[in-house]
Amino acid sequence: MSGLTILIVSFVCFVIAYLVYGRWLAKKWGVQPDNPTPAHTMTDGIDYVPARRSVLFGHQFASIAGAGPINGPIIAAMFGWVPVLLWIIFGGIFFGAVQDFAAMFASVKNRGKTIGYIIELYIGKTGKTLFLLFTWLFSILVVAAFADIVAVTWNGFAADGSHIAANASVATTSLLFIVAAVGLGFYLKNRNPGAGLSAAVAIALLVVCLVLGLNFPVYIAKSTWLYFVFIYIFIASVTPVWALLQPRDYLNSFLLIIMIAAAFIGVVVSNPEMNITPFAGFEVNGQYLFPILFVTVACGAVSGFHALVSSGTSSKQIDNESDMLPISFGGMLVECLLGVLALVAVGSLAVGGTMPTGSPPVIFAQAVAGFLAVLGLPTDLVYTVITLAVSAFALTSLDSVARIGRLAFQELFLASTGDRQGAVSGFLTNRYVATFFTLLVGYLLALRGYADIWPLFGSANQLLAALSLIACAVFLKRTNREGWMLYFPMIAMLIVTFTALAFTIIGLIGKMDAGAFRYGSDGLQLVFAVLLLGLGLIVATKCLKKLQEAKA
């Protein structure tokens, strides 16, 4: 089958899903545009700041996308393009988009609080504490994995000491993005320009950063960049959202749109063939379709990280309740479209059914550059820009997850009322202290490299989605709203993730028996896998029990 046919069918499905299912959910749950949102009633100039719909869509989209919808589908394509495509479409519509919308809606209706607070309010304090601990551990995994990925994409030197021009250009442009974002943030806050002027200024800054980055590459080693990344995300997680987080994500949203548009146009004009098998079987390279497919695609279909963004940062910036549907539900569907494009990309580069070599971002960039070569665009330029986009969104995800990890750490030591409880609580809930402890553990893990961390990311991410769906279902039932549309997704994801974590633990124990166990990296994975599985089981049990008992 041609890639263009796959893309058109997927696009039509997502548009219909938004116009029909998304609007139906908004009506069923009772979105009320006239109600004041927490961004207005609890404005603090740091986390609670009203944001224009286009700006907040940029933050949400850039934060949830990252490298996930590119990495996941390309890796999962080993099972064939049909199961991956079906999971992206149906999982994205009925699992991912619903979860993102429900998490944001529940948070906005509860003073912009996180899913952890919602669990405490409707399920109990113990459940909330365990969930926050789970969230904090998960945030550390994301910080460690994505920080290492960003440092690698900025690394200006190959193993033999030679220069890597594309990486050095990406590093320069990324640094310029940060500076431009600060300036844009002050401009938007003090001048409050219209949507058209804001977009024009952002695009102009984007072009300037790209031109300078391509012409003035910075060659610095990975180890040095890793220090810089952690210093940056420390600052980003404690800085008021209007000064860095909002404008940087707004800038990056244009870059991501350019990347998606380039890939979309490339598929239309080149109409590549899918050169991988439609279905490779239920077992491939020792990996089973269930549960590995669903865990691997991850962000391309459903992601617990999205619930943290929707309830941790975006809900505190919602200007009007009517903005929730396009920002959460719509943002997820656009991410699914990116996942489809990634699947078409890997299918086009395959030869005789054999998957192409290289990392997923490299495969995606090579494919898009090949698509656009039909239009006469320079392959090297397109490759560098696409690589830049992938790197930029990995850093954007870091911005958000560092703030989310900090908020989870703070909530662990706050009273139910949100107040501090004594000197120790006051110290640990200080945003600088909470950020330091979160990033310190993340940095220590990042030193081992993302390859040792990534296997647990998918399972933890999907388990977090299941727990978020349960919490939202309890909220909907306790507030006399229909939540049955969340029941099947949450049960399915619980089965998938518990199975995946069990496989991971069994595999690591098997390595121990065979004498191949590495007490450094393997031991770390085993500890995290057991903790995640244990916490997940306890929280899921408590939440499901409350869901069964809940009365409106």
Tab-separated table of N, CA, C and O in Angstrom, residues 108-155:
chain	number	residue	atom	x	y	z
A	108	VAL	N	-8.931	21.297	35.716
A	108	VAL	CA	-9.533	22.637	35.663
A	108	VAL	C	-10.708	22.735	36.635
A	108	VAL	O	-10.915	23.780	37.273
A	109	LYS	N	-11.449	21.657	36.782
A	109	LYS	CA	-12.593	21.658	37.696
A	109	LYS	C	-12.171	21.511	39.154
A	109	LYS	O	-13.004	21.595	40.061
A	110	ASN	N	-10.877	21.285	39.377
A	110	ASN	CA	-10.350	21.150	40.744
A	110	ASN	C	-9.181	22.099	40.966
A	110	ASN	O	-8.085	21.695	41.364
A	111	ARG	N	-9.400	23.385	40.673
A	111	ARG	CA	-8.429	24.456	40.949
A	111	ARG	C	-7.083	24.272	40.258
A	111	ARG	O	-6.050	24.713	40.751
A	112	GLY	N	-7.080	23.580	39.110
A	112	GLY	CA	-5.841	23.394	38.373
A	112	GLY	C	-4.871	22.444	39.040
A	112	GLY	O	-3.678	22.446	38.716
A	113	LYS	N	-5.359	21.619	39.965
A	113	LYS	CA	-4.482	20.699	40.686
A	113	LYS	C	-4.136	19.491	39.818
A	113	LYS	O	-4.798	19.185	38.839
A	114	THR	N	-3.088	18.783	40.237
A	114	THR	CA	-2.620	17.634	39.477
A	114	THR	C	-3.514	16.417	39.716
A	114	THR	O	-4.375	16.410	40.597
A	115	ILE	N	-3.252	15.362	38.934
A	115	ILE	CA	-3.980	14.104	39.108
A	115	ILE	C	-3.790	13.569	40.520
A	115	ILE	O	-4.692	12.967	41.105
A	116	GLY	N	-2.608	13.805	41.098
A	116	GLY	CA	-2.369	13.344	42.475
A	116	GLY	C	-3.328	13.965	43.455
A	116	GLY	O	-3.859	13.287	44.350
A	117	TYR	N	-3.597	15.257	43.338
A	117	TYR	CA	-4.553	15.927	44.215
A	117	TYR	C	-5.955	15.371	44.006
A	117	TYR	O	-6.706	15.184	44.974
A	118	ILE	N	-6.306	15.105	42.761
A	118	ILE	CA	-7.638	14.560	42.451
A	118	ILE	C	-7.798	13.182	43.082
A	118	ILE	O	-8.866	12.843	43.613
A	119	ILE	N	-6.733	12.394	43.079
A	119	ILE	CA	-6.779	11.083	43.733
A	119	ILE	C	-7.000	11.241	45.232
A	119	ILE	O	-7.781	10.504	45.848
A	120	GLU	N	-6.329	12.218	45.849
A	120	GLU	CA	-6.523	12.444	47.282
A	120	GLU	C	-7.956	12.865	47.593
A	120	GLU	O	-8.577	12.376	48.541
A	121	LEU	N	-8.494	13.752	46.779
A	121	LEU	CA	-9.822	14.286	47.030
A	121	LEU	C	-10.908	13.232	46.884
A	121	LEU	O	-11.834	13.165	47.699
A	122	TYR	N	-10.779	12.395	45.875
A	122	TYR	CA	-11.852	11.453	45.569
A	122	TYR	C	-11.541	10.009	45.954
A	122	TYR	O	-12.427	9.160	45.941
A	123	ILE	N	-10.269	9.709	46.284
A	123	ILE	CA	-9.900	8.329	46.589
A	123	ILE	C	-9.284	8.192	47.974
A	123	ILE	O	-9.576	7.275	48.720
A	124	GLY	N	-8.421	9.130	48.368
A	124	GLY	CA	-7.828	9.066	49.689
A	124	GLY	C	-6.385	9.532	49.693
A	124	GLY	O	-5.704	9.545	48.655
A	125	LYS	N	-5.903	9.914	50.884
A	125	LYS	CA	-4.567	10.476	51.002
A	125	LYS	C	-3.481	9.452	50.701
A	125	LYS	O	-2.455	9.784	50.089
A	126	THR	N	-3.677	8.194	51.121
A	126	THR	CA	-2.668	7.169	50.859
A	126	THR	C	-2.491	6.956	49.362
A	126	THR	O	-1.369	6.865	48.850
A	127	GLY	N	-3.608	6.869	48.651
A	127	GLY	CA	-3.550	6.712	47.203
A	127	GLY	C	-2.825	7.862	46.546
A	127	GLY	O	-2.025	7.680	45.624
A	128	LYS	N	-3.087	9.081	47.040
A	128	LYS	CA	-2.428	10.261	46.485
A	128	LYS	C	-0.920	10.217	46.726
A	128	LYS	O	-0.120	10.484	45.819
A	129	THR	N	-0.512	9.859	47.929
A	129	THR	CA	0.905	9.819	48.259
A	129	THR	C	1.644	8.808	47.378
A	129	THR	O	2.723	9.095	46.842
A	130	LEU	N	1.050	7.633	47.212
A	130	LEU	CA	1.672	6.603	46.382
A	130	LEU	C	1.718	7.032	44.920
A	130	LEU	O	2.701	6.795	44.216
A	131	PHE	N	0.659	7.676	44.461
A	131	PHE	CA	0.627	8.130	43.067
A	131	PHE	C	1.679	9.218	42.830
A	131	PHE	O	2.358	9.222	41.800
A	132	LEU	N	1.808	10.145	43.777
A	132	LEU	CA	2.800	11.199	43.630
A	132	LEU	C	4.217	10.618	43.623
A	132	LEU	O	5.084	11.085	42.879
A	133	LEU	N	4.436	9.596	44.458
A	133	LEU	CA	5.737	8.939	44.472
A	133	LEU	C	5.998	8.267	43.129
A	133	LEU	O	7.107	8.356	42.578
A	134	PHE	N	4.969	7.614	42.582
A	134	PHE	CA	5.075	6.997	41.256
A	134	PHE	C	5.391	8.064	40.208
A	134	PHE	O	6.265	7.888	39.353
A	135	THR	N	4.674	9.183	40.270
A	135	THR	CA	4.875	10.270	39.312
A	135	THR	C	6.296	10.821	39.403
A	135	THR	O	6.935	11.114	38.381
A	136	TRP	N	6.777	10.963	40.625
A	136	TRP	CA	8.132	11.491	40.817
A	136	TRP	C	9.172	10.545	40.230
A	136	TRP	O	10.083	10.980	39.524
A	137	LEU	N	9.021	9.241	40.488
A	137	LEU	CA	9.944	8.257	39.918
A	137	LEU	C	9.888	8.281	38.392
A	137	LEU	O	10.918	8.219	37.708
A	138	PHE	N	8.671	8.371	37.862
A	138	PHE	CA	8.509	8.416	36.411
A	138	PHE	C	9.167	9.666	35.831
A	138	PHE	O	9.844	9.615	34.794
A	139	SER	N	8.978	10.802	36.497
A	139	SER	CA	9.574	12.057	36.020
A	139	SER	C	11.093	11.955	35.987
A	139	SER	O	11.746	12.461	35.059
A	140	ILE	N	11.661	11.288	36.981
A	140	ILE	CA	13.108	11.101	37.016
A	140	ILE	C	13.566	10.274	35.814
A	140	ILE	O	14.590	10.578	35.176
A	141	LEU	N	12.815	9.216	35.481
A	141	LEU	CA	13.152	8.390	34.320
A	141	LEU	C	13.134	9.213	33.036
A	141	LEU	O	14.026	9.101	32.193
A	142	VAL	N	12.101	10.056	32.876
A	142	VAL	CA	11.986	10.875	31.673
A	142	VAL	C	13.126	11.891	31.607
A	142	VAL	O	13.741	12.095	30.558
A	143	VAL	N	13.394	12.543	32.743
A	143	VAL	CA	14.480	13.525	32.789
A	143	VAL	C	15.804	12.878	32.389
A	143	VAL	O	16.562	13.418	31.564
A	144	ALA	N	16.100	11.726	32.967
A	144	ALA	CA	17.371	11.057	32.686
A	144	ALA	C	17.478	10.641	31.225
A	144	ALA	O	18.508	10.878	30.570
A	145	ALA	N	16.417	10.029	30.696
A	145	ALA	CA	16.457	9.536	29.316
A	145	ALA	C	16.532	10.681	28.318
A	145	ALA	O	17.374	10.689	27.407
A	146	PHE	N	15.665	11.690	28.466
A	146	PHE	CA	15.608	12.768	27.488
A	146	PHE	C	16.815	13.698	27.591
A	146	PHE	O	17.261	14.245	26.587
A	147	ALA	N	17.348	13.889	28.798
A	147	ALA	CA	18.542	14.723	28.937
A	147	ALA	C	19.716	14.089	28.197
A	147	ALA	O	20.496	14.787	27.521
A	148	ASP	N	19.844	12.778	28.314
A	148	ASP	CA	20.912	12.086	27.612
A	148	ASP	C	20.722	12.177	26.099
A	148	ASP	O	21.676	12.385	25.345
A	149	ILE	N	19.475	12.052	25.641
A	149	ILE	CA	19.187	12.144	24.204
A	149	ILE	C	19.544	13.525	23.663
A	149	ILE	O	20.161	13.666	22.603
A	150	VAL	N	19.152	14.582	24.402
A	150	VAL	CA	19.458	15.944	23.968
A	150	VAL	C	20.967	16.160	23.902
A	150	VAL	O	21.494	16.726	22.934
A	151	ALA	N	21.672	15.714	24.936
A	151	ALA	CA	23.129	15.883	24.957
A	151	ALA	C	23.785	15.154	23.785
A	151	ALA	O	24.759	15.648	23.200
A	152	VAL	N	23.247	13.994	23.414
A	152	VAL	CA	23.795	13.239	22.279
A	152	VAL	C	23.550	13.991	20.969
A	152	VAL	O	24.429	14.068	20.105
A	153	THR	N	22.353	14.551	20.795
A	153	THR	CA	22.038	15.254	19.543
A	153	THR	C	22.814	16.560	19.414
A	153	THR	O	22.952	17.092	18.317
A	154	TRP	N	23.313	17.094	20.536
A	154	TRP	CA	24.131	18.311	20.499
A	154	TRP	C	25.630	18.003	20.433
A	154	TRP	O	26.439	18.913	20.227
A	155	ASN	N	25.989	16.765	20.640
A	155	ASN	CA	27.399	16.375	20.677
A	155	ASN	C	28.073	16.685	19.337
A	155	ASN	O	27.677	16.160	18.289
